Coordinates of C-alpha atoms in Angstrom, one line a residue:
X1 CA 85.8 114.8 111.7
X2 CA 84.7 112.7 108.6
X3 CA 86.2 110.4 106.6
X4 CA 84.5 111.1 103.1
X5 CA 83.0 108.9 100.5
X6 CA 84.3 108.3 97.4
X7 CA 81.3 110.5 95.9
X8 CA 82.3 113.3 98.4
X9 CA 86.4 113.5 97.9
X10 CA 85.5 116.3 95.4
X11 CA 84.4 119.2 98.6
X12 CA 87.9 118.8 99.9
X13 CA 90.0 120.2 96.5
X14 CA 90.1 123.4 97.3
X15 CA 91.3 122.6 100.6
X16 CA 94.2 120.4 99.7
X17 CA 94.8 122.5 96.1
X18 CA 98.2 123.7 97.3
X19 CA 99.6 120.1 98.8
X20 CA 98.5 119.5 95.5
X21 CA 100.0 121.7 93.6
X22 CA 103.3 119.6 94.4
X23 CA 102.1 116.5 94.9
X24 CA 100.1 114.6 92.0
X25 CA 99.4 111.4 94.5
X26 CA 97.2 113.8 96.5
X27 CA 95.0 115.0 93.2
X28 CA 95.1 111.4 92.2
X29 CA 93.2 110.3 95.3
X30 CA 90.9 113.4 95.5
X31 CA 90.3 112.0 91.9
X32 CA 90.2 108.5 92.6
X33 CA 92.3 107.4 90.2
X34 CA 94.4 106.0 92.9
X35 CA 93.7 104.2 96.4
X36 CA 93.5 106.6 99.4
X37 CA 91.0 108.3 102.2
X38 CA 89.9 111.9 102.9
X39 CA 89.4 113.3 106.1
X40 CA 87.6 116.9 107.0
X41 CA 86.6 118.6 109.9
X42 CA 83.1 119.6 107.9
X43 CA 81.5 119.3 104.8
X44 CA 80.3 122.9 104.3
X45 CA 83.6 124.8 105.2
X46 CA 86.4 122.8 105.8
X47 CA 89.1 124.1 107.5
X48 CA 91.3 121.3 108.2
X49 CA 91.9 117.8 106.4
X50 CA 94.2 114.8 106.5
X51 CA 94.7 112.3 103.8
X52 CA 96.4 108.9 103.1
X53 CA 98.0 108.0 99.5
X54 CA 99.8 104.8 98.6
X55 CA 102.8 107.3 98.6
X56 CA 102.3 109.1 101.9
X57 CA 99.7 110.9 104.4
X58 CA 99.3 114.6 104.7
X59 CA 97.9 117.2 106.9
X60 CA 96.9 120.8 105.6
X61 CA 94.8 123.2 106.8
X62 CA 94.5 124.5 110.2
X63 CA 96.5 123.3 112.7
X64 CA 94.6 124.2 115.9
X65 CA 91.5 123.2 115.2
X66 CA 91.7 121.3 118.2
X67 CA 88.8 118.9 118.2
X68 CA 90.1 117.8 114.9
X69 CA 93.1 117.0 115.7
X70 CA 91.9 114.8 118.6
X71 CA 89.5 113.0 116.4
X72 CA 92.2 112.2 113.5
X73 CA 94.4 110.7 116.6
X74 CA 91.6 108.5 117.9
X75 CA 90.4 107.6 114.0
X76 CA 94.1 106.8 113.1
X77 CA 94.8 104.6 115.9
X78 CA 91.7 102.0 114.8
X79 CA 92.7 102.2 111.6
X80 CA 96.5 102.7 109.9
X81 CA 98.1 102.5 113.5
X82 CA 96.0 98.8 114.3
X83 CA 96.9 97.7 110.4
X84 CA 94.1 99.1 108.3
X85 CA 96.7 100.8 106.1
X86 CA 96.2 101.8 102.4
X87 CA 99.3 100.6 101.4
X88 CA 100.1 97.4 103.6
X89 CA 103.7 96.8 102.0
X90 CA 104.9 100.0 103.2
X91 CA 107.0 99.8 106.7
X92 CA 106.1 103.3 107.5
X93 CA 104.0 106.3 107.8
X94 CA 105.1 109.3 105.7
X95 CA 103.6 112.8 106.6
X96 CA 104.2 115.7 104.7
X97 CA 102.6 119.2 106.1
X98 CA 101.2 122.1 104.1
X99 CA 103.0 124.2 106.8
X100 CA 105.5 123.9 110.1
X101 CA 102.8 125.0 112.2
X102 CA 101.8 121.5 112.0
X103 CA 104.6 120.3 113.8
X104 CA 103.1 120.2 117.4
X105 CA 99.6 119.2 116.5
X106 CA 101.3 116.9 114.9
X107 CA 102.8 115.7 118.2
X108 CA 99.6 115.6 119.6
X109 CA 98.5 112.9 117.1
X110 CA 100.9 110.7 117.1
X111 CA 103.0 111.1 120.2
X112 CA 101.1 108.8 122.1
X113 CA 102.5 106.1 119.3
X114 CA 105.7 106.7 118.3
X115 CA 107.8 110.1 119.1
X116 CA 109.9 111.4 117.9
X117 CA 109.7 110.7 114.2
X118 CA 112.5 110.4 111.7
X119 CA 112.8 113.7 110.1
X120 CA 113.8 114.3 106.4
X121 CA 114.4 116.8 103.6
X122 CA 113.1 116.5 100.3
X123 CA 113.4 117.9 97.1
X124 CA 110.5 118.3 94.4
X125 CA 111.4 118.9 90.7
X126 CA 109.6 119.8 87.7
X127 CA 110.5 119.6 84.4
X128 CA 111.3 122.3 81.9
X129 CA 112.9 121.1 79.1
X130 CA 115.0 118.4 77.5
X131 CA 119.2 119.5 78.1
X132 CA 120.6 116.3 76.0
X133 CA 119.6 114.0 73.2
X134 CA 119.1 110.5 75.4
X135 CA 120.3 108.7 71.9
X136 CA 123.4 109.9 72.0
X137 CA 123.9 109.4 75.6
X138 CA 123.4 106.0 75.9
X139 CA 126.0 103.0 75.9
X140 CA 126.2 101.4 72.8
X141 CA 125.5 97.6 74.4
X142 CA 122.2 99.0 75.6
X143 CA 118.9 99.7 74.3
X144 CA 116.0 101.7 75.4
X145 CA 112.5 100.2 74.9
X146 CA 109.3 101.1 76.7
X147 CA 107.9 98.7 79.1
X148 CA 104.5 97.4 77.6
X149 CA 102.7 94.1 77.6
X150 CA 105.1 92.1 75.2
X151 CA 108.1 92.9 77.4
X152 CA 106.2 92.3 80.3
X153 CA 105.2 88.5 79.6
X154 CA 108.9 88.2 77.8
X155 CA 110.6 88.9 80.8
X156 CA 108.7 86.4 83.0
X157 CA 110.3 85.1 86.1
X158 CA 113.0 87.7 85.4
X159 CA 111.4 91.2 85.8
X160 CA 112.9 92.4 88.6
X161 CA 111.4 92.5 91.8
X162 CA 111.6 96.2 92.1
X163 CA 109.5 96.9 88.6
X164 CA 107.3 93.8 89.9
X165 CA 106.6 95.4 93.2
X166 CA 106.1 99.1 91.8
X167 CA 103.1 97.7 89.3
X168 CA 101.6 95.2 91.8
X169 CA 101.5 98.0 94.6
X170 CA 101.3 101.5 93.4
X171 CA 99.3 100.6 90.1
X172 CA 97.4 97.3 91.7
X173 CA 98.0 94.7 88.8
X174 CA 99.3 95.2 85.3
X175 CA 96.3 96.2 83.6
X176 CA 96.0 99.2 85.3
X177 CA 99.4 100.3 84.8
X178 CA 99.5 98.9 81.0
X179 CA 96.4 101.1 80.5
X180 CA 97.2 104.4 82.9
X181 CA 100.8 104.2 83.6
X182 CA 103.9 103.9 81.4
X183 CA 107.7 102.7 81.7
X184 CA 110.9 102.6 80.0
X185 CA 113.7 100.4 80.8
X186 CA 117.8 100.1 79.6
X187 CA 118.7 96.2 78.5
X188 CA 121.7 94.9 78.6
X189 CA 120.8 91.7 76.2
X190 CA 118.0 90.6 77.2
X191 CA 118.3 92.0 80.9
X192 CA 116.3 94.8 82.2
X193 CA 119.0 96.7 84.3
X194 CA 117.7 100.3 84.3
X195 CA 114.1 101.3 84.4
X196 CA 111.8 104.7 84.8
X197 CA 108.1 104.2 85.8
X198 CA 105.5 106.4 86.3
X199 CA 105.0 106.7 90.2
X200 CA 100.7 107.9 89.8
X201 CA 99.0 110.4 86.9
X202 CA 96.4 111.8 87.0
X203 CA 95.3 113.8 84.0
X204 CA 97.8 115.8 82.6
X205 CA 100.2 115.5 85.1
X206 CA 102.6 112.4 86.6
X207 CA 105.5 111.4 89.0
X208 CA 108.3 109.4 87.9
X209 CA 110.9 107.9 89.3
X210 CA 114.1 105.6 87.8
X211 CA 116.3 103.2 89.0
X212 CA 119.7 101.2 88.1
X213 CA 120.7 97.6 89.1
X214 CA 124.1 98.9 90.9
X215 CA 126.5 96.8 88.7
X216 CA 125.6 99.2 85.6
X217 CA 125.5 102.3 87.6
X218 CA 128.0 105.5 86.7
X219 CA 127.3 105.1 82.7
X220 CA 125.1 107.5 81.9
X221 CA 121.7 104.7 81.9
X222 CA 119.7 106.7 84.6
X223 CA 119.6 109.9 82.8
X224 CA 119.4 108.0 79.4
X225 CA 116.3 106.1 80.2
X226 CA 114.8 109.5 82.4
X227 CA 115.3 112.0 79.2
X228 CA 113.6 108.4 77.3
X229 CA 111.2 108.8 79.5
X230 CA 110.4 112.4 79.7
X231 CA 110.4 112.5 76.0
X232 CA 107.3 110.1 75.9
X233 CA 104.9 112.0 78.5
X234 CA 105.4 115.2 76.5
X235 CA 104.7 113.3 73.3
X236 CA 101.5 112.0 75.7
X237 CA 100.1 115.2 76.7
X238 CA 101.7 115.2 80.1
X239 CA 102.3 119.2 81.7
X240 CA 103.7 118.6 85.0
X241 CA 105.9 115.9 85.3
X242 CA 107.0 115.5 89.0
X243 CA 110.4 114.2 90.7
X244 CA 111.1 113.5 94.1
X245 CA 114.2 112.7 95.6
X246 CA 116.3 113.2 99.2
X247 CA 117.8 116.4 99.2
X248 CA 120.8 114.1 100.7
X249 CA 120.9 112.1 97.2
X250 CA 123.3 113.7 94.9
X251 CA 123.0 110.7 92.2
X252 CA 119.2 111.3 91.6
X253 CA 119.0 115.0 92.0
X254 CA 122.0 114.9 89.3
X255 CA 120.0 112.5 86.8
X256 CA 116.8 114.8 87.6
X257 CA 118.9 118.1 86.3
X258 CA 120.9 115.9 83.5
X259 CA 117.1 115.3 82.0
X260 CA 115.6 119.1 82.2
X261 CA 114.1 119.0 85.9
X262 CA 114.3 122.2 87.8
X263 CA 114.2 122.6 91.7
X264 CA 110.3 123.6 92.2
X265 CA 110.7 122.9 96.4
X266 CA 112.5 121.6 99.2
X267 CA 110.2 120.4 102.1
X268 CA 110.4 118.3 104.7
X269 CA 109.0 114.7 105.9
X270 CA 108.3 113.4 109.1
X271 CA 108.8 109.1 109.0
X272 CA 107.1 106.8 111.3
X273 CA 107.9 102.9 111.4
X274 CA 105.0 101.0 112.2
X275 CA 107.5 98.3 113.8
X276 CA 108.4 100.2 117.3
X277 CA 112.1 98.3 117.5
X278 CA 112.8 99.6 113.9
X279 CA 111.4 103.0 114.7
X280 CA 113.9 103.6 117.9
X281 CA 116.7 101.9 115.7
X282 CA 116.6 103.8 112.8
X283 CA 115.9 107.2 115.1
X284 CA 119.4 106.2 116.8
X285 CA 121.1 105.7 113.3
X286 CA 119.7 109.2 112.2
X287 CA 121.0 110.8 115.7
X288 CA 124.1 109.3 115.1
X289 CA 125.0 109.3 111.6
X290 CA 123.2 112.6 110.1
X291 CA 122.8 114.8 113.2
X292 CA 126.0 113.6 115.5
X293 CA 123.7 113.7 118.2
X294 CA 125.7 111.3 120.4
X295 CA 122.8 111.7 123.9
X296 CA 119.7 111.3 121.9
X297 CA 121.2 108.3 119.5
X298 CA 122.1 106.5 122.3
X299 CA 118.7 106.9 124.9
X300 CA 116.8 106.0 121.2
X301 CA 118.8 102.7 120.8
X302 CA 118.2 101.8 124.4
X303 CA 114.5 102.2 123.7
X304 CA 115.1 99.9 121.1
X305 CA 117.0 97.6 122.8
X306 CA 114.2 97.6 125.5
X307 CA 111.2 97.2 123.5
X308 CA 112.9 94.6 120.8
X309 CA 112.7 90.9 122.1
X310 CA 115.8 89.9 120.2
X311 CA 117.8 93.0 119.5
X312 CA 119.9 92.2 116.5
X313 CA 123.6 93.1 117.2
X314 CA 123.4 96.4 115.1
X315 CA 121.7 98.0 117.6
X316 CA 123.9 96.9 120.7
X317 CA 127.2 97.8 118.3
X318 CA 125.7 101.4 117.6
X319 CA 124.5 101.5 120.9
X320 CA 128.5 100.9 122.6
X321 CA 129.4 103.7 120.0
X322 CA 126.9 106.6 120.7
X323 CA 128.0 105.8 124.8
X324 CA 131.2 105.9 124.1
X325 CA 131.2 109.2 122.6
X326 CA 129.6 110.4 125.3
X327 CA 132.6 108.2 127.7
X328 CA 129.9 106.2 129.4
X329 CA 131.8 103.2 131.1
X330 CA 128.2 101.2 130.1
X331 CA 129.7 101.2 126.4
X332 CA 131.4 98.3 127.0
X333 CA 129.3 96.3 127.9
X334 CA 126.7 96.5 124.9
X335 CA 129.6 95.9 122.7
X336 CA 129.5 92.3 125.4
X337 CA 125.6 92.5 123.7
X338 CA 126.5 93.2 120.3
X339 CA 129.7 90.3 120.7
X340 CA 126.9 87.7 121.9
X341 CA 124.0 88.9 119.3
X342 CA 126.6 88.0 116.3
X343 CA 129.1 90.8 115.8
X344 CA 132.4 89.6 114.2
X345 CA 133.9 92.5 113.2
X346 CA 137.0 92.7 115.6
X347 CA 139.1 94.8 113.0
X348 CA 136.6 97.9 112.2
X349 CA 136.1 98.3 116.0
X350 CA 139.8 98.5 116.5
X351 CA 140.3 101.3 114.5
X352 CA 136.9 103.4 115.8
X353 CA 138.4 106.5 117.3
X354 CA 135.8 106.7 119.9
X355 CA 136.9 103.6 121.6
X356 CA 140.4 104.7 122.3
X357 CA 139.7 104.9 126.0
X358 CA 138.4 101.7 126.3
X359 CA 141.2 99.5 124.8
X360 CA 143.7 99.3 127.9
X361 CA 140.7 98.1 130.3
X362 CA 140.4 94.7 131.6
X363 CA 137.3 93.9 130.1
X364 CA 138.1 95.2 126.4
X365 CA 141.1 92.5 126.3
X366 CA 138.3 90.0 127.8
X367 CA 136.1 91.1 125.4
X368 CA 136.7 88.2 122.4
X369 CA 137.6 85.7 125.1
X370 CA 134.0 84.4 125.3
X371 CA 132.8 84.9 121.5
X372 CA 132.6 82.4 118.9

């Protein structure tokens, strides 16, 4: 396997050209117009590669190219597994594959680390064109402005983190983003409360992405300053404009449609936290919450409980839930945990069906006795 040099991330286009195809972070870094690393199994006829964006990593190619595979595991365990990440601020590793017959190869490189990883659905939307005149839909006591330079050192200390963090990480420090990227943003006086960046472009095409301070949500801003937004990258030269969203968020697959975005994909993402606790934690929320997957939630919180020095009292209450779906006696006694880590909540667990059983034994009437 080799990790390539900036000078040699142009042999592996036609390899990646249909991750591409959906993903402009991916063109952007085999164009280096954004941070990221290439890896190929040969220079002369690649068949299999692996790279890392600021966004996420991805594997395409072929899958059983065995000694690849086992290179990539030993390459990314001295570098984005030990901290040598591309993206530092991000809590996890997200892989997308060209194809599901990655999914056990995929085991193969990362099982040894974390397994099983926190699977998703996305959606990927393009635009077509403009359904509604973003003028008329917006709020009178708003205004829509694009985010340049003046508005930048205006706002000062109160840019929102959120716009802050997006420049500083994905576009590395204002400059760059002033120069290659572009924003608009809703203000309410002079408050920035809705705002649409540019994720990465990369030529003619880009992804954006919006987002609403929640006490000004349900009014129309986020398709408003989208369609704003949209409006600008055609009047910029932009073809593909890209959205991506969870396939489980109704709000931003609505604002994509609202603004002319149609449905281009669905695929799916496999999530890794790079904090082992988290990982099992957030695994046993999935189990229990998405999938109702009462067994596998709770041996995943246990994990968590067991590899976390100080298990927060999340965890232990989640924990005492998935058991006692499953009618474990044992739930009891992480609720105990979850008690003595700082749960308070005495009236939601009263009324949680699952713990019907429970309430007429001698150590659910003990179980306040002790707390705070």
């Amino acid at each position: 396997m080799i990790r390539l040099k900036l000078e040699q991330f142009s042999q592996a286009v036609p390899l990646f050209a249909e991750m591409a195809a959906w993903n402009v972070y991916v063109t952007a870094v085999l164009h280096q117009t954004t941070p990221g690393r290439v890896y190929i199994d040969n220079l002369d006829a690649p068949r299999s590669g692996f790279a890392v964006s600021l966004d996420c990593a991805y594997l395409v190619g072929d899958p059983e190219n065995a000694a690849f595979n086992q290179a990539l595991k030993l390459e990314l365990a001295e570098t984005l597994l030990a901290g040598d990440r591309v993206n530092p601020a991000d809590p996890t590793l997200t892989v997308c594959l060209d194809s599901p017959d990655w999914e056990p190869a995929l085991a193969d490189i990362l099982g040894d680390w974390r397994w099983p990883p926190i699977w998703g659905s996305n959606h990927h939307y393009l635009f077509k064109a403009p359904r509604l005149d973003w003028r008329e839909r917006l709020p009178a006591e708003y205004t829509i402005v694009r985010l340049d330079g003046k508005l930048l050192a205006a706002q000062g200390d109160r840019l929102p983190q959120n716009i802050a963090d997006s420049i500083r990480i994905g576009w590395q420090d204002e400059t760059n983003f002033l120069q290659n990227g572009f924003g608009f943003v809703a203000l309410h006086g002079q408050e920035i409360v809705c705002w649409c960046l540019a994720d990465v472009t990369v030529g003619d095409a880009c992804e954006i992405g919006v987002e609403t301070v929640p006490a000004h949500r349900r009014c129309g801003l986020a398709t408003a300053v989208t369609a704003a937004t949209v409006e600008y990258c055609q009047q910029a030269g932009f073809k593909r404009i890209g959205w991506h969203c969870g396939a489980d968020n109704p709000g931003s697959i609505g604002t994509a449609v609202n603004a002319g975005f149609m449905l281009e994909r669905p695929y799916n993402f496999y999530e890794f936290h790079y904090d082992e606790p988290r990982h099992y934690a957030e695994l046993g929320r999935f189990y229990f919450f998405e999938a109702h997957m009462y067994e596998e939630a709770a041996d995943m919180l246990e994990i968590a409980i067991e590899v976390d020095e100080s298990p927060p009292a999340y965890v232990y209450f989640l924990a005492a839930r998935a058991l006692a779906h499953l009618e474990e006696p044992v739930a009891i006694d992480y609720l105990q945990e979850a008690i003595a880590a700082g749960f308070k909540d005495k009236e939601l667990l009263e009324t949680l069906p699952e713990f019907i059983p429970y309430r007429q034994k001698p150590k659910w009437v003990a179980l306040w006795a002790t707390s705070p």
